PDB file of C-alpha atoms in Angstrom:
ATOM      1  CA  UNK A 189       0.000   0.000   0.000  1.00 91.00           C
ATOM      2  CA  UNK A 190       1.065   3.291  -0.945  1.00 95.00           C
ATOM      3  CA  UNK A 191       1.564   5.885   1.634  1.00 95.00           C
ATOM      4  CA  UNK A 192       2.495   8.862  -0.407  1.00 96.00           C
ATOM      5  CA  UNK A 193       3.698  10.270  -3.671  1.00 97.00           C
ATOM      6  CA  UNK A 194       6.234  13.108  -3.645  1.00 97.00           C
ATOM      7  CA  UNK A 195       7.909  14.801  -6.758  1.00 96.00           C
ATOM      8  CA  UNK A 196      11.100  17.092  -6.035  1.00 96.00           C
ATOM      9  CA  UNK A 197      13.353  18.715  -8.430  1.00 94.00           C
ATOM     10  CA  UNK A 198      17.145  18.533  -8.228  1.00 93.00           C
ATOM     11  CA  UNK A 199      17.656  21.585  -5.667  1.00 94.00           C
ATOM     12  CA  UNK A 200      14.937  19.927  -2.994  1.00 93.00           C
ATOM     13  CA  UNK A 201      11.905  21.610  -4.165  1.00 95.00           C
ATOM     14  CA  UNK A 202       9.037  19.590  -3.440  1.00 95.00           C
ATOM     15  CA  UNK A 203       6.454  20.272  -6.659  1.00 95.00           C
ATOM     16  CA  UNK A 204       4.123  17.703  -5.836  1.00 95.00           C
ATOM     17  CA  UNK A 205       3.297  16.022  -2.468  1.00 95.00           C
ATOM     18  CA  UNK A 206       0.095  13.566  -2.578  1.00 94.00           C
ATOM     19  CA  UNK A 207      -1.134  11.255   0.598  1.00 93.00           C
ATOM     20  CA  UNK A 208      -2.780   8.439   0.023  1.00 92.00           C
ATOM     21  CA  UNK A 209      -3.175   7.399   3.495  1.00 88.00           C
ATOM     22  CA  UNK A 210      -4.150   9.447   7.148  1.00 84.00           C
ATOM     23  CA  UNK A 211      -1.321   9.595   9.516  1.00 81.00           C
ATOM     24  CA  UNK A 212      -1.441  11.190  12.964  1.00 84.00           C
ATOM     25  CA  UNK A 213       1.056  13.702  12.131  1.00 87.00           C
ATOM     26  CA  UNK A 214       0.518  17.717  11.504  1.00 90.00           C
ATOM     27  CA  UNK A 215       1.158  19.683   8.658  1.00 90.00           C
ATOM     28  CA  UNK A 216       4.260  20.846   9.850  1.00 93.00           C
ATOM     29  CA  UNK A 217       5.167  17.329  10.981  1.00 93.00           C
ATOM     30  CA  UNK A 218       4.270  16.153   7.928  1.00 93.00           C
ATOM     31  CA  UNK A 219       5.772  19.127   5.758  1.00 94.00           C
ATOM     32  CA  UNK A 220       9.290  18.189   7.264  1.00 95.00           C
ATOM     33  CA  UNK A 221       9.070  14.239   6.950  1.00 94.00           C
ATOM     34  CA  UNK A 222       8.835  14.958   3.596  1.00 95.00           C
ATOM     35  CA  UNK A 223      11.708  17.546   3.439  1.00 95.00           C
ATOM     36  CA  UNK A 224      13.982  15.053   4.932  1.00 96.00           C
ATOM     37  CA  UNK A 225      12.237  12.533   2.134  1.00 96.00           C
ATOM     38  CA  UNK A 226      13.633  14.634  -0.083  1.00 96.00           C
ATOM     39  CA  UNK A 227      16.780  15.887   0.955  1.00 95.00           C
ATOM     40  CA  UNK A 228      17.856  11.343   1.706  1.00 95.00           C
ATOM     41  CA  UNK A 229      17.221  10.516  -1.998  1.00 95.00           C
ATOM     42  CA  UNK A 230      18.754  13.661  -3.213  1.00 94.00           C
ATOM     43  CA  UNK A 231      22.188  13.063  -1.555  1.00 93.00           C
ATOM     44  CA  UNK A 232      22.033   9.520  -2.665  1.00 92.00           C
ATOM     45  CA  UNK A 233      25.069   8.700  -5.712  1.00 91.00           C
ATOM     46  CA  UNK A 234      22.728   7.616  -9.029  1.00 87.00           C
ATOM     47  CA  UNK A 235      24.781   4.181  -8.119  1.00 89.00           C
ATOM     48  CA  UNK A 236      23.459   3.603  -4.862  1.00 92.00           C
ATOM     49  CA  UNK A 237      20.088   1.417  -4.621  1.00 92.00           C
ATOM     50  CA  UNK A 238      16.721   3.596  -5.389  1.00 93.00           C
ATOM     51  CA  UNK A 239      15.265   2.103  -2.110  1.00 93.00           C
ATOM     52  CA  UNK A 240      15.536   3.204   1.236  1.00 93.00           C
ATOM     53  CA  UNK A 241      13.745   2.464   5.134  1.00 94.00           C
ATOM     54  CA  UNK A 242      13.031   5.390   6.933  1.00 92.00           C
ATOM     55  CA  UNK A 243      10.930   5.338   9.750  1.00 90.00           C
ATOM     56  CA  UNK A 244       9.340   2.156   9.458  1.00 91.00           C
ATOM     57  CA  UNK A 245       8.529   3.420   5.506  1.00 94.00           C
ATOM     58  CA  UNK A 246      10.087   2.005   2.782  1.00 96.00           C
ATOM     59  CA  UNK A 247      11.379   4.778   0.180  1.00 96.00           C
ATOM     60  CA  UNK A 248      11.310   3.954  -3.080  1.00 96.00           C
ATOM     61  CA  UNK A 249      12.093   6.645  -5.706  1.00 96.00           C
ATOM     62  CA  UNK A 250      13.410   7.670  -9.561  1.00 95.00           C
ATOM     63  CA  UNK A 251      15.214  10.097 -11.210  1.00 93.00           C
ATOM     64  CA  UNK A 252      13.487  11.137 -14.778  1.00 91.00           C
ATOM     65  CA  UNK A 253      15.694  14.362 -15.540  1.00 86.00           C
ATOM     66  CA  UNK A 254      15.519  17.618 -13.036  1.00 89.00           C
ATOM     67  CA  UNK A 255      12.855  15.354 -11.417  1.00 94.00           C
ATOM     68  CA  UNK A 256      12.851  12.984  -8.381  1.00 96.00           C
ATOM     69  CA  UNK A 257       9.535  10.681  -8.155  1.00 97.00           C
ATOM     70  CA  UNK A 258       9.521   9.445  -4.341  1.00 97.00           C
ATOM     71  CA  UNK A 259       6.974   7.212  -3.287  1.00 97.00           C
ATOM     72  CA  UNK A 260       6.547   6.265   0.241  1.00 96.00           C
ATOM     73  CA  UNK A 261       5.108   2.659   0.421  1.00 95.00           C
ATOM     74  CA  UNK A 262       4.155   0.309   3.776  1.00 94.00           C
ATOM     75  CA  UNK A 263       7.347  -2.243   4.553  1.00 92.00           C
ATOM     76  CA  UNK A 264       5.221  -5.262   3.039  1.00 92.00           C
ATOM     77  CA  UNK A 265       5.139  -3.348  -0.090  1.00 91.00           C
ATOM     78  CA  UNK A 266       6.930  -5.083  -3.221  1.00 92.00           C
ATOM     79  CA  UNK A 267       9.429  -2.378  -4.269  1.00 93.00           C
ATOM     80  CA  UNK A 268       9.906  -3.323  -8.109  1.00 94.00           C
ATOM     81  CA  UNK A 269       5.689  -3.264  -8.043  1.00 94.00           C
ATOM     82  CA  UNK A 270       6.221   0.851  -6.569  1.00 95.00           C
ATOM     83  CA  UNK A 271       9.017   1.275  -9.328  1.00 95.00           C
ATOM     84  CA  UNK A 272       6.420  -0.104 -12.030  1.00 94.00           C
ATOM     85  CA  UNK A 273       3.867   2.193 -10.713  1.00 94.00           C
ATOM     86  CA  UNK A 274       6.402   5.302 -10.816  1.00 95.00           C
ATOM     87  CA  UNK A 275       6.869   3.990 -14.553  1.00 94.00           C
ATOM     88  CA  UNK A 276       3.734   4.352 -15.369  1.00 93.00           C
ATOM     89  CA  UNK A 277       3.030   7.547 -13.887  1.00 93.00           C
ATOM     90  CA  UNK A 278       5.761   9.143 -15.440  1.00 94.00           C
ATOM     91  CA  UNK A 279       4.569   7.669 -18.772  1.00 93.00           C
ATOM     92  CA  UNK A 280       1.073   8.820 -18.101  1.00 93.00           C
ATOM     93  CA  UNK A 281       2.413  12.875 -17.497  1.00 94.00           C
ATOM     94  CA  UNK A 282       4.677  12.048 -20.556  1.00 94.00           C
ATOM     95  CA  UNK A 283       1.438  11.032 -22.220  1.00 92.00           C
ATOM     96  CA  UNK A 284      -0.698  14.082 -21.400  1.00 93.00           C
ATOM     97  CA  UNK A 285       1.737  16.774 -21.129  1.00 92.00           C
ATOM     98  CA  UNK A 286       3.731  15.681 -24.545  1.00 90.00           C
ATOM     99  CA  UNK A 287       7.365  15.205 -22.192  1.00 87.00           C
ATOM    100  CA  UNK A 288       6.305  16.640 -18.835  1.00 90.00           C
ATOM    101  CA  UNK A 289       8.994  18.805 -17.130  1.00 90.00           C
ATOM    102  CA  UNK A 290       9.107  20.720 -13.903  1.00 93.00           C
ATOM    103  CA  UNK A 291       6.977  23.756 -15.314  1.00 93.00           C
ATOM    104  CA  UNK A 292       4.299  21.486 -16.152  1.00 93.00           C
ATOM    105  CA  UNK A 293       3.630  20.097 -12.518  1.00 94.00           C
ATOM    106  CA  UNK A 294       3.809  23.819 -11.647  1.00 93.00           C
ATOM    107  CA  UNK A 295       1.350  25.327 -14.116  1.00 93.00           C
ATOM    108  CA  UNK A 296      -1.053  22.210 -14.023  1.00 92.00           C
ATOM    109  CA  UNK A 297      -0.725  20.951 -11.008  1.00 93.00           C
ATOM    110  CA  UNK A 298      -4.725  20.281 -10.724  1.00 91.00           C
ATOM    111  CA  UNK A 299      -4.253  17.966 -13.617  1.00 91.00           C
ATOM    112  CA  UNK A 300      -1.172  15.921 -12.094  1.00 94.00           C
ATOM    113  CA  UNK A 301      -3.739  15.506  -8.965  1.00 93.00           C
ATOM    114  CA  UNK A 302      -5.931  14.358 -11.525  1.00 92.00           C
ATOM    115  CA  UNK A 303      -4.219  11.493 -13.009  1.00 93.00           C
ATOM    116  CA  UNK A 304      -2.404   9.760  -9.998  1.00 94.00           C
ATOM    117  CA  UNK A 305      -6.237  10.030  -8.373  1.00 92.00           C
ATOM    118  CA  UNK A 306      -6.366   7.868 -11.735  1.00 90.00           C
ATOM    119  CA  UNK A 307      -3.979   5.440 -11.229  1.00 92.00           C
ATOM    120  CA  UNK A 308      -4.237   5.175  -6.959  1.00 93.00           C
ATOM    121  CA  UNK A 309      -7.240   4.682  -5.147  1.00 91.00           C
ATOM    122  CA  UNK A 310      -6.949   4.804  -1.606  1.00 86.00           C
ATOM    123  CA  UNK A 311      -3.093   4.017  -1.677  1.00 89.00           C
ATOM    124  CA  UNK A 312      -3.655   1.065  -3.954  1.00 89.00           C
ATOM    125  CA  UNK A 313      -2.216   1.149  -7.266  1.00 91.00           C
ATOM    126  CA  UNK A 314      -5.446   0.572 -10.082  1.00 89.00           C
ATOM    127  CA  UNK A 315      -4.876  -1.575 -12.671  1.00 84.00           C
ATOM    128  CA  UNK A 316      -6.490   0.703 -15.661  1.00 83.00           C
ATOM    129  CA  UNK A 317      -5.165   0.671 -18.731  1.00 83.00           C
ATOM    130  CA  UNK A 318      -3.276   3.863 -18.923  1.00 81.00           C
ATOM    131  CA  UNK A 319      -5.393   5.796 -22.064  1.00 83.00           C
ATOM    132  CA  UNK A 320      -8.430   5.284 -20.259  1.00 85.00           C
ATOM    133  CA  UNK A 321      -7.424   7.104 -17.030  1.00 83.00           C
ATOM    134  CA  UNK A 322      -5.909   9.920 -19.213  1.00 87.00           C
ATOM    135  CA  UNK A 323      -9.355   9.951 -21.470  1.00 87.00           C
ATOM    136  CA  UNK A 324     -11.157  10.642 -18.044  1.00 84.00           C
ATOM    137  CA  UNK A 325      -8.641  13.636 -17.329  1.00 84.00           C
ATOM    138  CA  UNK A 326      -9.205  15.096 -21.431  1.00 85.00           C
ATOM    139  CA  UNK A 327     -13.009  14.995 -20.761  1.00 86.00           C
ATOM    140  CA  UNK A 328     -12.204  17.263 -17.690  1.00 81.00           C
ATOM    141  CA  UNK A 329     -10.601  19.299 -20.328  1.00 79.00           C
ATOM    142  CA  UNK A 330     -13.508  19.422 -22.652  1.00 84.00           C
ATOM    143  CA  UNK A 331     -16.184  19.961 -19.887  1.00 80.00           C
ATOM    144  CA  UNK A 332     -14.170  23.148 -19.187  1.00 74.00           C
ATOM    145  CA  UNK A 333     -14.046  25.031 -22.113  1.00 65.00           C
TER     146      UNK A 333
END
């Protein structure tokens, strides 16, 4: 099970951060779990593993570019199952934003909520067939205009 979804860029910036799951923690708690999140995979060499326990969480992230996908998963979770599901997500953006990049997230960051809600329901990862979930997200696009 999925416990959250973070995207960073290369300085630390968090651009996205997405809980699938309740915790007892604050904001500020939370805000600065995910800061350290962040700042652990950063410092990691690209030839170190892409998984790491912290706090009873295991961290499982990618690099595509300027941009670190960090997903925060329960310690039964298979990690090459979260690395699949980063995957796909990335190739889902890709999909809809035509290459996504940083500036993307930014400027359309209601439509990045939009497709992981897609593709995780309730910290489970949804087996749909990736042009469905993003044909859901273009008929937000049509109802808007």
């Amino acid at each position: 099970m999925l416990r959250f979804l973070l995207i960073a860029n290369k300085q630390g910036q968090t651009r996205l951060a997405k809980n699938f799951v309740d915790d007892d923690k604050t904001v500020e708690e939370r805000y600065m779990f995910h800061a350290e999140v962040v700042r652990k995979c950063i410092a990691r060499r690209e030839q170190q593993c892409s998984f790491i326990e912290y706090q009873n969480i295991k961290i499982i992230y990618r690099r595509y570019a300027s941009l670190f996908f960090i997903v925060g998963a329960e310690q039964i979770a298979n990690e090459l199952e979260v690395l699949e599901f980063i995957q796909s997500a990335v190739e889902a953006l890709n999909e809809y934003f035509r290459d996504v990049c940083e500036l993307d997230i930014l400027f359309n960051l209601e439509r990045v909520h939009f497709i992981i809600d897609e593709l995780v329901f309730a910290g489970h990862v949804v087996e749909i067939p990736r042009q469905i979930a993003l044909a859901y997200v273009c008929m937000l696009d049509v109802a808007q205009l």
